[in-house]
Structure formats: C-alpha cells, structure tokens
mmCIF file of C-alpha atoms and ligand atoms in Angstrom:
data_model
loop_
_atom_site.group_PDB
_atom_site.id
_atom_site.type_symbol
_atom_site.label_atom_id
_atom_site.label_comp_id
_atom_site.label_asym_id
_atom_site.label_seq_id
_atom_site.Cartn_x
_atom_site.Cartn_y
_atom_site.Cartn_z
ATOM 1 C CA MET A 692 -24.269 -4.391 -6.225
ATOM 2 C CA LYS A 693 -23.724 -1.731 -8.786
ATOM 3 C CA LYS A 694 -21.678 0.915 -7.496
ATOM 4 C CA LYS A 695 -22.643 4.987 -8.452
ATOM 5 C CA ILE A 696 -20.282 6.581 -11.473
ATOM 6 C CA LYS A 697 -18.717 9.349 -10.188
ATOM 7 C CA ILE A 698 -16.637 11.894 -11.682
ATOM 8 C CA ALA A 699 -13.989 13.855 -9.967
ATOM 9 C CA PRO A 700 -12.650 16.487 -12.381
ATOM 10 C CA SER A 701 -9.435 17.761 -11.187
ATOM 11 C CA ILE A 702 -8.674 21.544 -10.911
ATOM 12 C CA LEU A 703 -5.236 20.932 -12.003
ATOM 13 C CA ALA A 704 -6.689 21.378 -15.464
ATOM 14 C CA SER A 705 -8.998 23.933 -15.235
ATOM 15 C CA ASN A 706 -8.148 28.067 -15.303
ATOM 16 C CA PHE A 707 -6.030 28.797 -12.379
ATOM 17 C CA SER A 708 -6.618 32.595 -12.635
ATOM 18 C CA ILE A 709 -10.494 31.905 -12.008
ATOM 19 C CA LEU A 710 -10.123 28.905 -9.529
ATOM 20 C CA GLY A 711 -13.420 29.816 -7.590
ATOM 21 C CA GLU A 712 -15.825 30.941 -10.820
ATOM 22 C CA GLU A 713 -14.294 27.118 -12.405
ATOM 23 C CA ILE A 714 -15.022 24.939 -9.070
ATOM 24 C CA THR A 715 -18.398 26.485 -9.315
ATOM 25 C CA ALA A 716 -19.102 26.206 -12.901
ATOM 26 C CA ILE A 717 -17.963 22.633 -12.938
ATOM 27 C CA SER A 718 -19.857 21.800 -9.616
ATOM 28 C CA LYS A 719 -23.087 22.967 -11.466
ATOM 29 C CA ALA A 720 -22.026 21.102 -14.426
ATOM 30 C CA GLY A 721 -22.452 17.629 -12.226
ATOM 31 C CA ALA A 722 -19.245 17.052 -10.922
ATOM 32 C CA ASP A 723 -19.560 14.694 -7.968
ATOM 33 C CA TYR A 724 -16.278 15.183 -6.213
ATOM 34 C CA ILE A 725 -13.309 17.859 -6.956
ATOM 35 C CA HIS A 726 -10.402 16.309 -7.058
ATOM 36 C CA PHE A 727 -7.029 18.178 -5.610
ATOM 37 C CA ASP A 728 -3.863 17.567 -7.096
ATOM 38 C CA ILE A 729 -1.835 18.410 -4.453
ATOM 39 C CA MET A 730 1.885 18.639 -5.332
ATOM 40 C CA ASP A 731 5.502 19.467 -3.480
ATOM 41 C CA GLY A 732 7.770 19.211 -6.361
ATOM 42 C CA HIS A 733 9.832 16.650 -4.132
ATOM 43 C CA PHE A 734 7.823 13.543 -4.082
ATOM 44 C CA VAL A 735 6.697 14.245 -7.994
ATOM 45 C CA PRO A 736 8.642 17.123 -10.394
ATOM 46 C CA ASN A 737 5.739 19.650 -10.314
ATOM 47 C CA LEU A 738 4.384 22.016 -7.803
ATOM 48 C CA THR A 739 0.766 22.689 -6.850
ATOM 49 C CA PHE A 740 -1.681 23.876 -4.060
ATOM 50 C CA GLY A 741 -1.128 23.788 -0.931
ATOM 51 C CA PRO A 742 -3.901 24.156 2.459
ATOM 52 C CA ASP A 743 -4.928 28.032 1.718
ATOM 53 C CA THR A 744 -6.366 27.849 -1.457
ATOM 54 C CA VAL A 745 -8.239 24.682 -0.568
ATOM 55 C CA LYS A 746 -9.312 26.777 1.976
ATOM 56 C CA PHE A 747 -10.278 29.954 -0.191
ATOM 57 C CA LEU A 748 -12.261 27.384 -2.454
ATOM 58 C CA ARG A 749 -14.147 25.701 0.219
ATOM 59 C CA LYS A 750 -16.728 28.418 -0.217
ATOM 60 C CA TYR A 751 -17.458 28.140 -4.050
ATOM 61 C CA THR A 752 -18.908 24.531 -4.041
ATOM 62 C CA LYS A 753 -20.624 22.223 -1.626
ATOM 63 C CA LYS A 754 -19.105 19.151 -3.684
ATOM 64 C CA VAL A 755 -16.860 16.580 -1.909
ATOM 65 C CA PHE A 756 -13.565 17.819 -1.985
ATOM 66 C CA ASP A 757 -11.526 14.850 -2.657
ATOM 67 C CA VAL A 758 -7.239 15.683 -2.063
ATOM 68 C CA HIS A 759 -4.858 13.644 -3.591
ATOM 69 C CA LEU A 760 -1.670 14.495 -1.769
ATOM 70 C CA MET A 761 1.893 13.950 -4.046
ATOM 71 C CA ILE A 762 3.703 15.545 -1.243
ATOM 72 C CA LYS A 763 6.498 13.708 1.265
ATOM 73 C CA PRO A 764 6.378 14.083 4.057
ATOM 74 C CA VAL A 765 2.261 13.775 4.590
ATOM 75 C CA ASP A 766 1.783 13.891 8.292
ATOM 76 C CA LYS A 767 2.654 17.126 9.421
ATOM 77 C CA PHE A 768 0.162 18.404 6.469
ATOM 78 C CA ILE A 769 -3.205 16.320 7.191
ATOM 79 C CA ILE A 770 -4.772 18.409 9.759
ATOM 80 C CA PRO A 771 -3.873 21.822 7.538
ATOM 81 C CA PHE A 772 -5.810 20.111 4.658
ATOM 82 C CA ILE A 773 -8.601 19.080 6.830
ATOM 83 C CA LYS A 774 -9.491 22.324 8.432
ATOM 84 C CA ALA A 775 -9.165 24.061 4.813
ATOM 85 C CA GLY A 776 -12.461 21.820 4.268
ATOM 86 C CA ALA A 777 -10.996 18.017 2.746
ATOM 87 C CA ASP A 778 -13.341 15.655 2.885
ATOM 88 C CA ILE A 779 -11.252 12.965 1.771
ATOM 89 C CA ILE A 780 -7.636 12.278 2.115
ATOM 90 C CA SER A 781 -5.310 10.353 -0.445
ATOM 91 C CA PHE A 782 -1.918 9.421 0.127
ATOM 92 C CA HIS A 783 0.887 7.569 -0.888
ATOM 93 C CA PRO A 784 1.872 4.581 1.477
ATOM 94 C CA GLU A 785 5.512 5.104 0.632
ATOM 95 C CA THR A 786 5.768 8.895 1.612
ATOM 96 C CA VAL A 787 5.079 8.344 4.987
ATOM 97 C CA LYS A 788 6.520 6.575 7.796
ATOM 98 C CA ASN A 789 3.649 3.901 9.336
ATOM 99 C CA ALA A 790 0.431 4.156 7.295
ATOM 100 C CA ASN A 791 -1.510 3.156 10.041
ATOM 101 C CA LYS A 792 -0.815 6.163 12.222
ATOM 102 C CA THR A 793 -1.822 8.472 9.022
ATOM 103 C CA ILE A 794 -4.714 6.695 8.215
ATOM 104 C CA SER A 795 -5.836 6.922 12.274
ATOM 105 C CA LEU A 796 -5.371 10.538 12.262
ATOM 106 C CA ILE A 797 -7.560 11.450 9.239
ATOM 107 C CA LYS A 798 -10.457 9.009 10.360
ATOM 108 C CA SER A 799 -10.217 10.685 13.892
ATOM 109 C CA TYR A 800 -11.386 13.957 12.234
ATOM 110 C CA LYS A 801 -14.023 11.964 10.772
ATOM 111 C CA LYS A 802 -12.879 12.013 6.934
ATOM 112 C CA LYS A 803 -12.591 9.413 4.613
ATOM 113 C CA VAL A 804 -9.401 8.026 3.902
ATOM 114 C CA GLY A 805 -7.655 6.581 0.468
ATOM 115 C CA LEU A 806 -4.614 4.995 -0.355
ATOM 116 C CA VAL A 807 -2.698 5.569 -3.933
ATOM 117 C CA LEU A 808 -0.713 3.016 -6.227
ATOM 118 C CA ASN A 809 1.552 4.504 -8.696
ATOM 119 C CA PRO A 810 2.099 2.461 -11.538
ATOM 120 C CA ASN A 811 4.424 0.478 -10.808
ATOM 121 C CA ILE A 812 3.458 -0.025 -7.148
ATOM 122 C CA ASN A 813 1.783 -3.607 -7.180
ATOM 123 C CA GLU A 814 -1.654 -3.989 -5.375
ATOM 124 C CA ASN A 815 -0.514 -6.128 -2.483
ATOM 125 C CA LYS A 816 0.975 -2.913 -0.686
ATOM 126 C CA ILE A 817 -2.048 -1.664 0.604
ATOM 127 C CA TYR A 818 -4.568 -5.081 0.890
ATOM 128 C CA PRO A 819 -3.267 -5.033 4.812
ATOM 129 C CA TYR A 820 -4.828 -1.564 4.937
ATOM 130 C CA LEU A 821 -8.393 -2.689 3.067
ATOM 131 C CA SER A 822 -10.198 -2.749 5.854
ATOM 132 C CA LYS A 823 -9.126 0.649 7.111
ATOM 133 C CA ILE A 824 -10.059 2.530 3.979
ATOM 134 C CA ASP A 825 -12.389 4.083 2.202
ATOM 135 C CA LEU A 826 -10.652 4.797 -1.378
ATOM 136 C CA ILE A 827 -8.277 3.254 -3.635
ATOM 137 C CA LEU A 828 -6.514 5.646 -5.864
ATOM 138 C CA VAL A 829 -4.894 3.950 -9.137
ATOM 139 C CA MET A 830 -2.579 6.286 -10.992
ATOM 140 C CA SER A 831 -2.983 5.685 -14.975
ATOM 141 C CA VAL A 832 0.146 7.793 -14.907
ATOM 142 C CA TYR A 833 2.899 8.500 -13.432
ATOM 143 C CA PRO A 834 2.092 11.846 -10.981
ATOM 144 C CA GLY A 835 2.853 15.290 -11.739
ATOM 145 C CA PHE A 836 1.754 16.458 -14.868
ATOM 146 C CA GLY A 837 -2.146 16.292 -16.314
ATOM 147 C CA GLY A 838 -2.553 15.530 -19.947
ATOM 148 C CA GLN A 839 -0.688 12.475 -20.168
ATOM 149 C CA LYS A 840 -1.257 8.930 -21.987
ATOM 150 C CA PHE A 841 -3.584 6.877 -19.554
ATOM 151 C CA ILE A 842 -1.195 3.966 -19.139
ATOM 152 C CA ASN A 843 -3.579 0.086 -20.297
ATOM 153 C CA SER A 844 -2.007 -2.269 -18.080
ATOM 154 C CA GLN A 845 -3.983 -0.618 -15.312
ATOM 155 C CA LEU A 846 -6.274 -1.723 -16.462
ATOM 156 C CA LYS A 847 -5.550 -5.548 -15.261
ATOM 157 C CA LYS A 848 -5.172 -4.166 -11.917
ATOM 158 C CA ILE A 849 -8.450 -2.277 -12.194
ATOM 159 C CA GLU A 850 -9.670 -5.477 -12.695
ATOM 160 C CA ARG A 851 -7.793 -7.257 -9.827
ATOM 161 C CA ILE A 852 -8.249 -4.459 -7.087
ATOM 162 C CA ASN A 853 -12.258 -5.208 -7.853
ATOM 163 C CA LYS A 854 -12.023 -8.770 -7.700
ATOM 164 C CA LYS A 855 -10.773 -8.608 -4.196
ATOM 165 C CA ILE A 856 -13.033 -5.591 -3.030
ATOM 166 C CA GLU A 857 -16.199 -7.924 -4.096
ATOM 167 C CA LYS A 858 -14.885 -11.242 -2.775
ATOM 168 C CA GLU A 859 -13.897 -9.456 0.601
ATOM 169 C CA LYS A 860 -17.185 -7.548 0.621
ATOM 170 C CA LEU A 861 -15.745 -4.192 1.278
ATOM 171 C CA THR A 862 -17.528 -1.134 0.485
ATOM 172 C CA ILE A 863 -14.220 0.752 -1.009
ATOM 173 C CA ASP A 864 -14.635 3.361 -3.846
ATOM 174 C CA LEU A 865 -12.123 2.182 -6.745
ATOM 175 C CA GLU A 866 -10.671 5.818 -8.134
ATOM 176 C CA VAL A 867 -9.015 6.019 -11.474
ATOM 177 C CA ASP A 868 -6.526 8.904 -11.930
ATOM 178 C CA GLY A 869 -4.299 9.710 -15.153
ATOM 179 C CA GLY A 870 -5.252 10.285 -19.078
ATOM 180 C CA VAL A 871 -9.060 9.229 -18.040
ATOM 181 C CA ASN A 872 -11.276 10.298 -21.721
ATOM 182 C CA PHE A 873 -14.631 9.779 -23.958
ATOM 183 C CA ASN A 874 -12.619 7.004 -25.330
ATOM 184 C CA ASN A 875 -11.263 5.006 -22.200
ATOM 185 C CA ALA A 876 -13.879 5.415 -19.453
ATOM 186 C CA LYS A 877 -16.232 2.860 -20.235
ATOM 187 C CA LYS A 878 -13.102 0.012 -20.226
ATOM 188 C CA ILE A 879 -12.237 1.601 -16.591
ATOM 189 C CA ILE A 880 -15.654 1.382 -15.563
ATOM 190 C CA ASN A 881 -16.177 -2.084 -16.889
ATOM 191 C CA ALA A 882 -12.709 -3.342 -15.440
ATOM 192 C CA GLY A 883 -14.405 -1.736 -11.921
ATOM 193 C CA ALA A 884 -13.634 1.783 -11.356
ATOM 194 C CA ASN A 885 -16.163 3.703 -10.023
ATOM 195 C CA VAL A 886 -14.689 7.154 -9.547
ATOM 196 C CA LEU A 887 -12.975 8.498 -12.604
ATOM 197 C CA VAL A 888 -10.605 11.430 -12.442
ATOM 198 C CA ALA A 889 -10.095 13.925 -15.279
ATOM 199 C CA GLY A 890 -8.844 17.200 -15.452
ATOM 200 C CA THR A 891 -8.487 17.844 -19.610
ATOM 201 C CA SER A 892 -11.208 15.931 -20.447
ATOM 202 C CA CYS A 893 -13.650 17.297 -17.906
ATOM 203 C CA PHE A 894 -12.267 21.223 -18.745
ATOM 204 C CA LYS A 895 -12.182 20.429 -22.116
ATOM 205 C CA GLY A 896 -13.292 23.608 -24.437
ATOM 206 C CA GLY A 897 -14.575 25.667 -21.772
ATOM 207 C CA LYS A 898 -17.759 26.035 -19.191
ATOM 208 C CA ARG A 899 -20.135 25.934 -21.457
ATOM 209 C CA PHE A 900 -18.950 22.323 -22.452
ATOM 210 C CA TYR A 901 -18.094 20.913 -18.561
ATOM 211 C CA LYS A 902 -21.849 19.218 -18.624
ATOM 212 C CA LYS A 903 -21.601 17.142 -21.681
ATOM 213 C CA ASN A 904 -18.049 16.456 -20.741
ATOM 214 C CA ILE A 905 -18.764 15.212 -17.199
ATOM 215 C CA LEU A 906 -21.929 12.950 -18.882
ATOM 216 C CA SER A 907 -19.888 11.983 -21.488
ATOM 217 C CA LEU A 908 -17.137 10.537 -19.423
ATOM 218 C CA LYS A 909 -20.214 8.737 -17.308
ATOM 219 C CA LYS A 910 -21.751 6.762 -20.272
ATOM 220 C CA THR A 911 -21.597 3.285 -20.023
ATOM 221 C CA LYS A 912 -23.842 2.284 -22.602
HETATM 222 C C1 DX5 B 1774 -1.121 13.389 -11.717
HETATM 223 C C2 DX5 B 1774 -2.447 13.826 -11.309
HETATM 224 C C3 DX5 B 1774 -3.260 13.891 -13.582
HETATM 225 C C4 DX5 B 1774 -5.115 14.882 -13.391
HETATM 226 C C5 DX5 B 1774 -5.673 14.074 -14.309
HETATM 227 O O1 DX5 B 1774 -0.151 14.003 -12.516
HETATM 228 O O2 DX5 B 1774 -3.486 13.797 -11.066
HETATM 229 O O3 DX5 B 1774 -3.446 12.579 -13.348
HETATM 230 O O4 DX5 B 1774 -5.197 14.576 -12.075
HETATM 231 O O5 DX5 B 1774 -5.049 14.564 -15.727
HETATM 232 P P1 DX5 B 1774 -5.511 13.994 -16.648
HETATM 233 O O6 DX5 B 1774 -7.220 14.260 -17.000
HETATM 234 O O7 DX5 B 1774 -5.452 15.408 -17.664
HETATM 235 O O8 DX5 B 1774 -4.703 13.184 -17.423
HETATM 236 ZN ZN1 ZN B 1775 -4.772 12.851 -8.740
#
C-alpha cells in the first residue's frame, strides 16, 4: 500500500529572529511535520536549539514535532524534549549505550521513536530494532549544517531499507534528511522514502513561496 508522502520542513533554514511566525506560516503552508535539528556542537560540529526552544514554539502549531537529536549523551534529554512537546524523537544509535533502553524510555511516554543512519553507517546497524521503532531517518548529508549537497549513494540505501520494510510488512516511516530539493525529491520518493526533511527548499523565497515549495517537493508525477 502506497504510503502518504509527508514533508517535514527543518526550521534550521528558517528565520530564527521570527521562529514562532515561521512555524505558523510553514504549518499553514501545508507542512506535515515540523523538523527540529537539535545539535550540541559535540556529536556534530554545530549548536542549535534545546528543549526550551521547542517548548516555546509548541503553542504556534498543532503539527507533529519531529525532533532529530544530533547530541551525545541522549538519555538525559529525552524527558525534557517530551515535556517540551516532541511527538517523535529520533536519535543516532552510536550516541547511546543501550538503544533498547532509550527506545523503551521514549515509548513509555507514548511518543514515536526513530533511529538515524549517517551516510557512513550501514542499515544493518538498526535492523535488530525494526520491530520496536516507528521511523528510520536516513541522513543524505553528514549532519551539522543545512544547505549541503545530497549524497547520491544514499538512494541505494533507501531502496534496500524500503525493500526490508516491505518484506517484513512493517509500518515504519522512511524519512530522508539533507540536501532534499525540487530536482531530487521524486527519485528519493521513488526509492521508497515517504517523509522528506527539507530546510533550504521549504523556506526558500520567504513566506509567500512556502505553500508552492512544499507542493513541489510532494509532486511525484
Ligand atoms: C543536518 C540537518 C540538515 C537539515 C536539512 O545537517 O538535518 O540536513 O535538516 O537541510 P537542507 O534541507 O537545507 O539540506
Ligand atoms: Zn534532521
């Protein structure tokens, strides 16, 4: 069964001086998720937002808050992000001692959990957890900054993971993050992704273009 294509704008590319307004505008423009790239300047070379920012932005939209943790350690921040309003929490398995424990903690609060694969990490790393997770996030750039170029080798990885999900008849979202744009979105969707994270492409041109940007990414015809 064809999964609905969802767009998750990354606020990393939004105007930080008016974050609340940006969240309201991109939500009205048709975003399915709001993607928060949480970076600690340790696991990745950049520093972005914490639970308090997420908490203050919660009141600007009802959309799903899709929180991508590029931090280490992870466990002590799970509850603060859940209390701040996160609906989905995704983390990189190499940032935790015991992925099962972290997954159980997130699920104990009835939130969705995702595992994240950097371009150099093989998908086999997360296969032991497939029955416990709701989302797989394939990084198509090395995390840290928006506006990077999509790493084409990840298309084959997306195809392999999609085949595995279909073979095991799992209901898992396959999300792709990094360098997604109007020119490559169709081939990423055709490879099997059903959630596209996009910062630069969604926020390009300012508010009056947001709806068109989102629709252009979803277009597969
Ligand atoms: C990791 C970040 C970026 C961001 C998307 O660096 O996760 O991938 O969300 O950035 P764009 O869409 O501008 O490539
Ligand atoms: Zn991300």
